[in-house]
Amino acid sequence: MQVILAGRLIDGTGAAVQRDRALYVEDGKIQGIGPAGDTPSDAEVIDLSGLAVLPGLIDCHVHLVFSHTDNPLRDVLAEDDQQLLLRGVASARQALGTGITTVRDLGGRGGVTFRLRDAIERELIAGPRIFAAGSPITITGGHCNFLGLEADDEAAVRTAARRELKSGATCLKIMATGGRMTPGTNVGIAQYSVAEIRAVVDEARRAHVTLAAHAIGTAGIRNATAAGVNTIEHCSWLGPTAVVEFDESVAIQMAEQGTAAVPTLVPVKQAMAATGGKVSEGLREHIALRAEILRCLRRMAALGVPIVAGTDAGVAWTPFNSLPGELESLVSEVGFTPMQAIQAATGSAARTLGLDGVLGALVPGRTADLIAVDGDPSIRIDDIRSVRMVVKGGKIVVENAVVLDP
Ligand SMILES: [Zn+2]
């Protein structure tokens, strides 16, 4: 039996902060929670009584094999799968050191993220739990076609989904619009019909995995929502030209279905900071519309659309320690309370990824994935940057802010 003493406990359910609690952990799972003070004498004690303890963070959108340099496309085109795997090893370690104990990887190549996930599970290397889509499904020449999974009609997308699941995918991703990383694609125009996306929804449900749809533009958001995907990535409501075209009826449908948005706010913020505003034309266009996009997000939140935290880590200027920056944006730009931002990377994120009851909250029955930080991030979200310890499945994996080898 382990006893973890928490000075402040933020349990990830949205409940108020509890003071001086003891978490009882056995076989990597939380067995019970009580007041600190009556610790059994034979227990292994982890004393975090001077710190705030919260669930291990979940980043719902990463690309572990992307380089997060000024030009990740150049790097992924130039590098072979072995080089991508080495990048992934470093990325996973950085994420864990940031307090991220679970990631959903929404695009790699050649099954590299499956190998990475398996090596972490076997404790060969340090890293978070990985739910991996493998290669995203896209149209011929479409967004991220260089990741190798092009499919152009209903039968083809179905086969693509089955192939990816067979080779080890534990979630799926479909590109519902073009993307800024892929020249020649259009972010404001749909890549797939409702029927085509629905075929992938069917396959995801059959395999009990979730389906993410990349959709920057409104046309793709509309089709993906009608098809019943689990999450809409980016969700920027852009029209075919450089205008914002919010569709309230689609947002209402998202809220009714529980389709979550993963707005990935941090890459643009960090690109602006890193380049002093000297960004590509497409990104400049996006930045000009950012205030309007944020207004859409605030409206979605008011309508009850779940909004969860994902960084798109791996894309330009976005390393694997960017999740605190995303949570700060949810507070400062979308108007979340710090506690709501924490929810977006813990309890709500777990629910969105189909992991309710397993991860994302420090309550009896769930896996003991937790972090300890200085201060109180439920008051000051920036405090989430000061990670002192990370525990994954009851094991200390980061101590004194240093990632341990397994
Ligand atoms: Zn992405």
Short mmCIF file of C-alpha atoms and ligand atoms in Angstrom, two decimals:
data_model
loop_
_atom_site.label_atom_id
_atom_site.label_comp_id
_atom_site.label_asym_id
_atom_site.label_seq_id
_atom_site.Cartn_x
_atom_site.Cartn_y
_atom_site.Cartn_z
CA MET A 1 0.00 0.00 0.00
CA GLN A 2 1.20 3.50 -0.91
CA VAL A 3 -0.05 6.62 0.80
CA ILE A 4 0.29 9.89 -1.09
CA LEU A 5 -0.10 12.95 1.13
CA ALA A 6 -1.51 15.96 -0.73
CA GLY A 7 -1.36 19.46 0.78
CA ARG A 8 -4.00 20.55 -1.71
CA LEU A 9 -5.95 18.03 -3.77
CA ILE A 10 -7.47 19.09 -7.09
CA ASP A 11 -9.22 15.88 -8.07
CA GLY A 12 -10.03 16.63 -11.73
CA THR A 13 -13.80 16.32 -11.32
CA GLY A 14 -14.26 20.07 -10.96
CA ALA A 15 -14.86 19.76 -7.20
CA ALA A 16 -13.39 22.41 -4.89
CA VAL A 17 -9.80 22.07 -3.69
CA GLN A 18 -9.49 19.75 -0.67
CA ARG A 19 -6.83 20.37 2.00
CA ASP A 20 -4.54 17.79 3.63
CA ARG A 21 -5.76 14.55 2.06
CA ALA A 22 -4.24 11.08 1.87
CA LEU A 23 -4.61 8.99 -1.29
CA TYR A 24 -4.37 5.24 -0.77
CA VAL A 25 -2.87 3.51 -3.81
CA GLU A 26 -2.49 -0.20 -4.50
CA ASP A 27 -1.43 -1.90 -7.75
CA GLY A 28 -1.30 1.48 -9.46
CA LYS A 29 -4.91 2.33 -8.66
CA ILE A 30 -6.49 4.70 -6.18
CA GLN A 31 -8.25 2.60 -3.53
CA GLY A 32 -9.47 5.37 -1.28
CA ILE A 33 -9.05 8.96 -0.14
CA GLY A 34 -9.21 10.21 3.43
CA PRO A 35 -7.89 12.87 5.78
CA ALA A 36 -4.10 12.98 6.19
CA GLY A 37 -2.83 12.00 9.61
CA ASP A 38 -3.72 8.37 10.27
CA THR A 39 -1.20 6.69 7.93
CA PRO A 40 -0.77 2.92 8.39
CA SER A 41 2.75 2.22 9.73
CA ASP A 42 3.64 -0.29 6.98
CA ALA A 43 2.67 2.04 4.11
CA GLU A 44 5.13 3.55 1.62
CA VAL A 45 4.56 7.29 2.04
CA ILE A 46 5.02 9.85 -0.74
CA ASP A 47 4.90 13.16 1.07
CA LEU A 48 3.49 15.91 -1.15
CA SER A 49 1.96 17.77 1.78
CA GLY A 50 3.66 21.03 0.74
CA LEU A 51 2.35 20.82 -2.82
CA ALA A 52 -0.81 20.83 -4.90
CA VAL A 53 -1.65 17.40 -6.31
CA LEU A 54 -3.75 16.96 -9.43
CA PRO A 55 -4.39 14.27 -12.05
CA GLY A 56 -1.67 13.65 -14.62
CA LEU A 57 -2.32 15.96 -17.56
CA ILE A 58 -3.78 14.78 -20.86
CA ASP A 59 -2.74 16.43 -24.14
CA CYS A 60 -5.48 15.52 -26.62
CA HIS A 61 -3.55 16.48 -29.76
CA VAL A 62 0.14 15.86 -30.42
CA HIS A 63 2.42 14.63 -33.20
CA LEU A 64 5.30 12.91 -31.44
CA VAL A 65 7.32 12.46 -34.65
CA PHE A 66 7.12 16.09 -35.83
CA SER A 67 10.15 18.27 -35.16
CA HIS A 68 8.55 21.52 -33.84
CA THR A 69 11.23 23.50 -35.70
CA ASP A 70 10.39 26.43 -37.98
CA ASN A 71 9.63 23.85 -40.71
CA PRO A 72 8.41 20.44 -39.50
CA LEU A 73 7.16 19.56 -43.01
CA ARG A 74 10.71 19.83 -44.40
CA ASP A 75 11.98 17.58 -41.59
CA VAL A 76 9.31 14.88 -41.88
CA LEU A 77 9.82 14.70 -45.65
CA ALA A 78 13.61 14.41 -45.26
CA GLU A 79 13.76 11.93 -42.39
CA ASP A 80 13.30 8.16 -42.45
CA ASP A 81 11.18 6.25 -39.93
CA GLN A 82 14.16 5.53 -37.66
CA GLN A 83 14.89 9.24 -37.36
CA LEU A 84 11.23 9.93 -36.64
CA LEU A 85 11.28 7.28 -33.93
CA LEU A 86 14.27 8.95 -32.24
CA ARG A 87 12.41 12.26 -32.31
CA GLY A 88 9.44 10.51 -30.75
CA VAL A 89 11.58 9.15 -27.90
CA ALA A 90 12.75 12.68 -27.04
CA SER A 91 9.25 14.14 -27.45
CA ALA A 92 7.69 11.57 -25.13
CA ARG A 93 10.28 12.29 -22.45
CA GLN A 94 9.70 16.04 -22.67
CA ALA A 95 5.93 15.58 -22.38
CA LEU A 96 6.30 13.43 -19.27
CA GLY A 97 8.57 16.02 -17.65
CA THR A 98 5.83 18.59 -18.20
CA GLY A 99 3.39 16.49 -16.19
CA ILE A 100 1.65 14.97 -19.22
CA THR A 101 0.91 11.33 -18.44
CA THR A 102 -1.37 10.69 -21.44
CA VAL A 103 -1.29 11.95 -25.02
CA ARG A 104 -3.44 11.31 -28.04
CA ASP A 105 -1.15 11.26 -31.07
CA LEU A 106 -3.06 12.39 -34.15
CA GLY A 107 -0.61 11.73 -36.92
CA GLY A 108 2.65 9.94 -37.52
CA ARG A 109 4.03 7.72 -40.25
CA GLY A 110 4.75 4.07 -40.82
CA GLY A 111 3.48 2.88 -37.45
CA VAL A 112 6.34 4.70 -35.67
CA THR A 113 4.06 5.97 -32.90
CA PHE A 114 2.83 2.40 -32.28
CA ARG A 115 6.43 1.24 -31.69
CA LEU A 116 7.00 4.22 -29.40
CA ARG A 117 3.81 3.51 -27.44
CA ASP A 118 4.72 -0.15 -27.03
CA ALA A 119 8.27 0.66 -25.85
CA ILE A 120 6.87 2.99 -23.18
CA GLU A 121 4.32 0.38 -22.10
CA ARG A 122 7.11 -2.18 -21.75
CA GLU A 123 9.11 0.36 -19.72
CA LEU A 124 12.05 0.44 -22.12
CA ILE A 125 11.87 4.24 -22.23
CA ALA A 126 10.18 7.07 -20.30
CA GLY A 127 7.00 8.64 -21.64
CA PRO A 128 3.28 9.16 -21.28
CA ARG A 129 0.53 6.70 -22.16
CA ILE A 130 -0.06 7.08 -25.89
CA PHE A 131 -3.30 6.70 -27.79
CA ALA A 132 -2.14 6.71 -31.39
CA ALA A 133 -4.01 7.22 -34.65
CA GLY A 134 -1.01 6.23 -36.76
CA SER A 135 -1.41 7.80 -40.19
CA PRO A 136 -4.41 10.10 -40.62
CA ILE A 137 -6.90 9.32 -43.40
CA THR A 138 -6.81 11.98 -46.13
CA ILE A 139 -7.76 12.46 -49.77
CA THR A 140 -5.18 11.95 -52.53
CA GLY A 141 -2.92 14.98 -52.31
CA GLY A 142 -4.86 16.17 -49.25
CA HIS A 143 -3.74 17.48 -45.87
CA CYS A 144 -0.84 15.38 -44.50
CA ASN A 145 -0.87 13.02 -47.50
CA PHE A 146 2.89 12.64 -46.86
CA LEU A 147 1.98 10.51 -43.83
CA GLY A 148 0.88 7.85 -46.29
CA LEU A 149 -2.84 7.07 -45.95
CA GLU A 150 -4.77 8.45 -48.93
CA ALA A 151 -8.35 7.28 -49.54
CA ASP A 152 -10.94 8.85 -51.82
CA ASP A 153 -14.36 7.26 -51.42
CA GLU A 154 -16.52 5.50 -48.87
CA ALA A 155 -15.10 2.04 -49.48
CA ALA A 156 -11.54 3.33 -49.51
CA VAL A 157 -11.81 5.27 -46.23
CA ARG A 158 -13.37 2.21 -44.60
CA THR A 159 -10.45 0.05 -45.75
CA ALA A 160 -7.96 2.71 -44.64
CA ALA A 161 -9.49 2.79 -41.14
CA ARG A 162 -9.45 -1.00 -40.89
CA ARG A 163 -5.84 -1.16 -42.09
CA GLU A 164 -4.72 1.38 -39.50
CA LEU A 165 -6.60 -0.42 -36.72
CA LYS A 166 -5.09 -3.73 -37.80
CA SER A 167 -1.58 -2.31 -37.61
CA GLY A 168 -2.12 -1.02 -34.08
CA ALA A 169 -4.10 2.24 -34.00
CA THR A 170 -5.89 2.95 -30.71
CA CYS A 171 -7.77 5.96 -32.10
CA LEU A 172 -8.45 7.25 -35.61
CA LYS A 173 -8.05 10.58 -37.40
CA ILE A 174 -9.64 11.87 -40.58
CA MET A 175 -8.75 15.10 -42.37
CA ALA A 176 -12.10 16.82 -42.95
CA THR A 177 -10.52 19.97 -44.45
CA GLY A 178 -7.15 21.03 -45.80
CA GLY A 179 -4.43 22.22 -43.44
CA ARG A 180 -1.81 24.95 -43.28
CA MET A 181 1.08 22.49 -43.08
CA THR A 182 0.24 21.01 -46.51
CA PRO A 183 0.73 23.35 -49.47
CA GLY A 184 -2.05 23.24 -52.06
CA THR A 185 -4.84 22.23 -49.66
CA ASN A 186 -7.71 24.52 -48.68
CA VAL A 187 -8.54 24.93 -45.01
CA GLY A 188 -12.01 26.31 -45.77
CA ILE A 189 -13.25 23.52 -48.06
CA ALA A 190 -14.42 20.03 -47.07
CA GLN A 191 -12.24 17.06 -48.07
CA TYR A 192 -14.91 14.45 -47.34
CA SER A 193 -18.69 14.07 -47.51
CA VAL A 194 -20.81 13.19 -44.48
CA ALA A 195 -21.23 9.61 -45.79
CA GLU A 196 -17.47 9.15 -46.15
CA ILE A 197 -16.76 10.38 -42.62
CA ARG A 198 -19.64 8.27 -41.30
CA ALA A 199 -17.99 5.15 -42.73
CA VAL A 200 -14.96 5.88 -40.52
CA VAL A 201 -17.23 6.63 -37.53
CA ASP A 202 -18.69 3.12 -38.01
CA GLU A 203 -15.25 1.54 -38.04
CA ALA A 204 -14.16 3.50 -34.96
CA ARG A 205 -17.26 2.37 -33.07
CA ARG A 206 -16.76 -1.23 -34.11
CA ALA A 207 -13.22 -1.10 -32.71
CA HIS A 208 -14.25 0.86 -29.56
CA VAL A 209 -11.88 3.72 -30.36
CA THR A 210 -12.53 7.43 -30.80
CA LEU A 211 -12.38 9.36 -34.05
CA ALA A 212 -10.85 12.82 -34.38
CA ALA A 213 -11.63 15.02 -37.37
CA HIS A 214 -9.19 17.73 -38.38
CA ALA A 215 -11.47 20.61 -39.46
CA ILE A 216 -10.34 24.22 -39.65
CA GLY A 217 -13.15 25.40 -41.91
CA THR A 218 -16.89 25.43 -41.30
CA ALA A 219 -17.67 23.05 -44.19
CA GLY A 220 -15.54 20.33 -42.62
CA ILE A 221 -16.82 21.03 -39.09
CA ARG A 222 -20.39 20.68 -40.40
CA ASN A 223 -19.74 17.36 -42.19
CA ALA A 224 -17.75 15.87 -39.31
CA THR A 225 -20.41 16.85 -36.77
CA ALA A 226 -23.22 15.43 -38.92
CA ALA A 227 -21.25 12.19 -39.25
CA GLY A 228 -20.83 11.93 -35.46
CA VAL A 229 -17.07 12.13 -34.85
CA ASN A 230 -15.86 12.40 -31.24
CA THR A 231 -13.69 15.50 -31.57
CA ILE A 232 -13.19 18.39 -33.97
CA GLU A 233 -9.57 19.50 -34.08
CA HIS A 234 -8.79 23.24 -34.48
CA CYS A 235 -12.46 24.14 -35.14
CA SER A 236 -11.75 27.65 -36.44
CA TRP A 237 -14.98 28.17 -38.44
CA LEU A 238 -13.26 29.57 -41.53
CA GLY A 239 -15.13 30.03 -44.79
CA PRO A 240 -13.71 29.21 -48.25
CA THR A 241 -12.16 32.68 -48.29
CA ALA A 242 -10.44 34.38 -45.37
CA VAL A 243 -13.54 35.04 -43.29
CA VAL A 244 -15.04 33.47 -40.18
CA GLU A 245 -18.39 31.78 -40.85
CA PHE A 246 -19.71 30.53 -37.52
CA ASP A 247 -22.70 28.18 -37.80
CA GLU A 248 -24.59 28.21 -34.52
CA SER A 249 -26.81 25.25 -35.50
CA VAL A 250 -23.71 23.07 -35.94
CA ALA A 251 -22.34 24.21 -32.58
CA ILE A 252 -25.67 23.33 -30.96
CA GLN A 253 -25.51 19.88 -32.52
CA MET A 254 -21.97 19.45 -31.17
CA ALA A 255 -23.22 20.32 -27.68
CA GLU A 256 -26.18 17.91 -27.96
CA GLN A 257 -24.00 15.03 -29.17
CA GLY A 258 -21.10 15.79 -26.84
CA THR A 259 -18.79 16.32 -29.81
CA ALA A 260 -15.80 18.11 -28.29
CA ALA A 261 -13.65 20.83 -29.80
CA VAL A 262 -9.86 20.80 -29.43
CA PRO A 263 -9.02 24.39 -30.43
CA THR A 264 -5.17 24.09 -30.34
CA LEU A 265 -4.58 27.76 -29.51
CA VAL A 266 -0.95 27.62 -28.46
CA PRO A 267 0.93 27.10 -31.79
CA VAL A 268 -0.13 30.46 -33.26
CA LYS A 269 0.64 32.23 -29.99
CA GLN A 270 4.13 30.70 -29.84
CA ALA A 271 4.79 31.26 -33.56
CA MET A 272 4.02 34.94 -33.11
CA ALA A 273 6.33 35.14 -30.09
CA ALA A 274 9.16 33.19 -31.78
CA THR A 275 9.13 35.02 -35.10
CA GLY A 276 8.19 38.51 -33.99
CA GLY A 277 5.16 38.23 -36.28
CA LYS A 278 7.19 37.27 -39.41
CA VAL A 279 5.01 34.25 -40.21
CA SER A 280 3.76 32.70 -43.46
CA GLU A 281 0.93 34.34 -45.38
CA GLY A 282 -1.59 31.64 -44.42
CA LEU A 283 -0.75 32.01 -40.76
CA ARG A 284 -0.91 35.80 -40.99
CA GLU A 285 -4.44 35.42 -42.31
CA HIS A 286 -5.30 33.17 -39.37
CA ILE A 287 -3.80 35.60 -36.86
CA ALA A 288 -5.87 38.45 -38.32
CA LEU A 289 -9.01 36.38 -37.65
CA ARG A 290 -7.96 35.15 -34.20
CA ALA A 291 -10.14 37.53 -32.20
CA GLU A 292 -13.18 36.37 -34.17
CA ILE A 293 -12.24 32.69 -33.84
CA LEU A 294 -11.95 33.19 -30.08
CA ARG A 295 -15.41 34.76 -30.01
CA CYS A 296 -16.75 31.57 -31.67
CA LEU A 297 -15.06 29.47 -29.01
CA ARG A 298 -16.58 31.51 -26.21
CA ARG A 299 -20.00 31.10 -27.84
CA MET A 300 -19.45 27.34 -28.17
CA ALA A 301 -18.52 27.12 -24.50
CA ALA A 302 -21.68 29.04 -23.60
CA LEU A 303 -23.73 26.60 -25.70
CA GLY A 304 -22.23 23.67 -23.79
CA VAL A 305 -19.79 22.31 -26.37
CA PRO A 306 -17.05 20.43 -24.48
CA ILE A 307 -13.72 22.17 -25.08
CA VAL A 308 -10.65 20.12 -24.23
CA ALA A 309 -6.93 20.82 -24.26
CA GLY A 310 -4.65 19.84 -27.12
CA THR A 311 -1.50 21.59 -28.27
CA ASP A 312 -0.73 20.19 -31.75
CA ALA A 313 2.78 19.73 -30.29
CA GLY A 314 5.30 18.89 -32.98
CA VAL A 315 4.08 21.57 -35.41
CA ALA A 316 6.13 24.74 -35.87
CA TRP A 317 7.28 26.40 -32.64
CA THR A 318 5.30 23.96 -30.51
CA PRO A 319 7.45 21.63 -28.38
CA PHE A 320 6.00 18.95 -26.11
CA ASN A 321 5.99 21.20 -23.04
CA SER A 322 3.34 23.51 -24.55
CA LEU A 323 0.28 22.29 -22.64
CA PRO A 324 0.56 24.88 -19.82
CA GLY A 325 0.54 27.58 -22.54
CA GLU A 326 -2.66 26.09 -24.00
CA LEU A 327 -4.31 26.12 -20.55
CA GLU A 328 -3.22 29.74 -20.05
CA SER A 329 -4.87 30.60 -23.39
CA LEU A 330 -8.10 28.89 -22.35
CA VAL A 331 -8.10 31.18 -19.30
CA SER A 332 -6.89 34.45 -20.81
CA GLU A 333 -8.37 34.16 -24.33
CA VAL A 334 -11.48 31.96 -23.96
CA GLY A 335 -12.49 33.04 -20.45
CA PHE A 336 -12.23 29.71 -18.64
CA THR A 337 -11.64 29.75 -14.89
CA PRO A 338 -8.32 28.12 -13.95
CA MET A 339 -10.33 25.16 -12.61
CA GLN A 340 -12.16 24.80 -15.95
CA ALA A 341 -8.81 24.88 -17.75
CA ILE A 342 -7.51 22.10 -15.48
CA GLN A 343 -10.68 20.12 -16.28
CA ALA A 344 -9.95 20.53 -19.99
CA ALA A 345 -6.67 18.64 -19.51
CA THR A 346 -7.91 16.11 -16.92
CA GLY A 347 -11.51 15.01 -16.27
CA SER A 348 -13.12 16.42 -19.44
CA ALA A 349 -10.22 15.24 -21.59
CA ALA A 350 -10.53 11.69 -20.23
CA ARG A 351 -14.28 11.67 -20.86
CA THR A 352 -13.72 12.92 -24.42
CA LEU A 353 -11.16 10.20 -25.12
CA GLY A 354 -13.46 7.47 -23.79
CA LEU A 355 -11.38 7.05 -20.62
CA ASP A 356 -13.96 8.12 -18.06
CA GLY A 357 -13.62 5.88 -15.03
CA VAL A 358 -10.01 5.05 -15.92
CA LEU A 359 -7.91 8.23 -16.10
CA GLY A 360 -8.29 11.97 -15.59
CA ALA A 361 -9.48 12.14 -11.98
CA LEU A 362 -8.10 11.36 -8.53
CA VAL A 363 -11.02 9.34 -7.21
CA PRO A 364 -11.24 5.71 -6.07
CA GLY A 365 -11.05 3.18 -8.88
CA ARG A 366 -8.98 5.27 -11.27
CA THR A 367 -5.36 4.83 -12.24
CA ALA A 368 -2.92 6.69 -9.98
CA ASP A 369 -1.54 9.12 -12.58
CA LEU A 370 -0.85 12.38 -10.78
CA ILE A 371 1.39 15.41 -10.63
CA ALA A 372 2.52 17.65 -7.80
CA VAL A 373 3.18 21.34 -8.35
CA ASP A 374 4.08 24.39 -6.27
CA GLY A 375 1.37 26.92 -5.51
CA ASP A 376 -2.27 26.38 -6.49
CA PRO A 377 -3.09 26.19 -10.22
CA SER A 378 -6.82 26.35 -9.43
CA ILE A 379 -6.15 29.98 -8.48
CA ARG A 380 -3.19 30.79 -10.75
CA ILE A 381 -3.07 28.54 -13.82
CA ASP A 382 0.63 29.38 -14.44
CA ASP A 383 1.48 27.35 -11.32
CA ILE A 384 0.91 24.24 -13.44
CA ARG A 385 4.36 24.91 -14.93
CA SER A 386 6.15 24.17 -11.65
CA VAL A 387 5.97 20.36 -11.81
CA ARG A 388 7.95 18.78 -8.94
CA MET A 389 6.83 15.17 -9.19
CA VAL A 390 4.94 12.95 -11.62
CA VAL A 391 3.48 9.58 -10.65
CA LYS A 392 2.27 7.23 -13.38
CA GLY A 393 0.35 4.13 -12.40
CA GLY A 394 1.61 4.52 -8.82
CA LYS A 395 5.28 4.78 -9.88
CA ILE A 396 7.37 7.93 -9.49
CA VAL A 397 8.50 8.84 -13.03
CA VAL A 398 9.57 12.46 -12.43
CA GLU A 399 11.27 13.43 -9.18
CA ASN A 400 12.59 16.89 -8.24
CA ALA A 401 11.54 17.95 -11.75
CA VAL A 402 13.87 15.34 -13.36
CA VAL A 403 12.51 12.57 -15.65
CA LEU A 404 13.64 9.17 -14.38
CA ASP A 405 14.56 6.27 -16.66
CA PRO A 406 12.28 3.28 -16.12
ZN ZN B 1 -2.31 18.21 -35.66
#
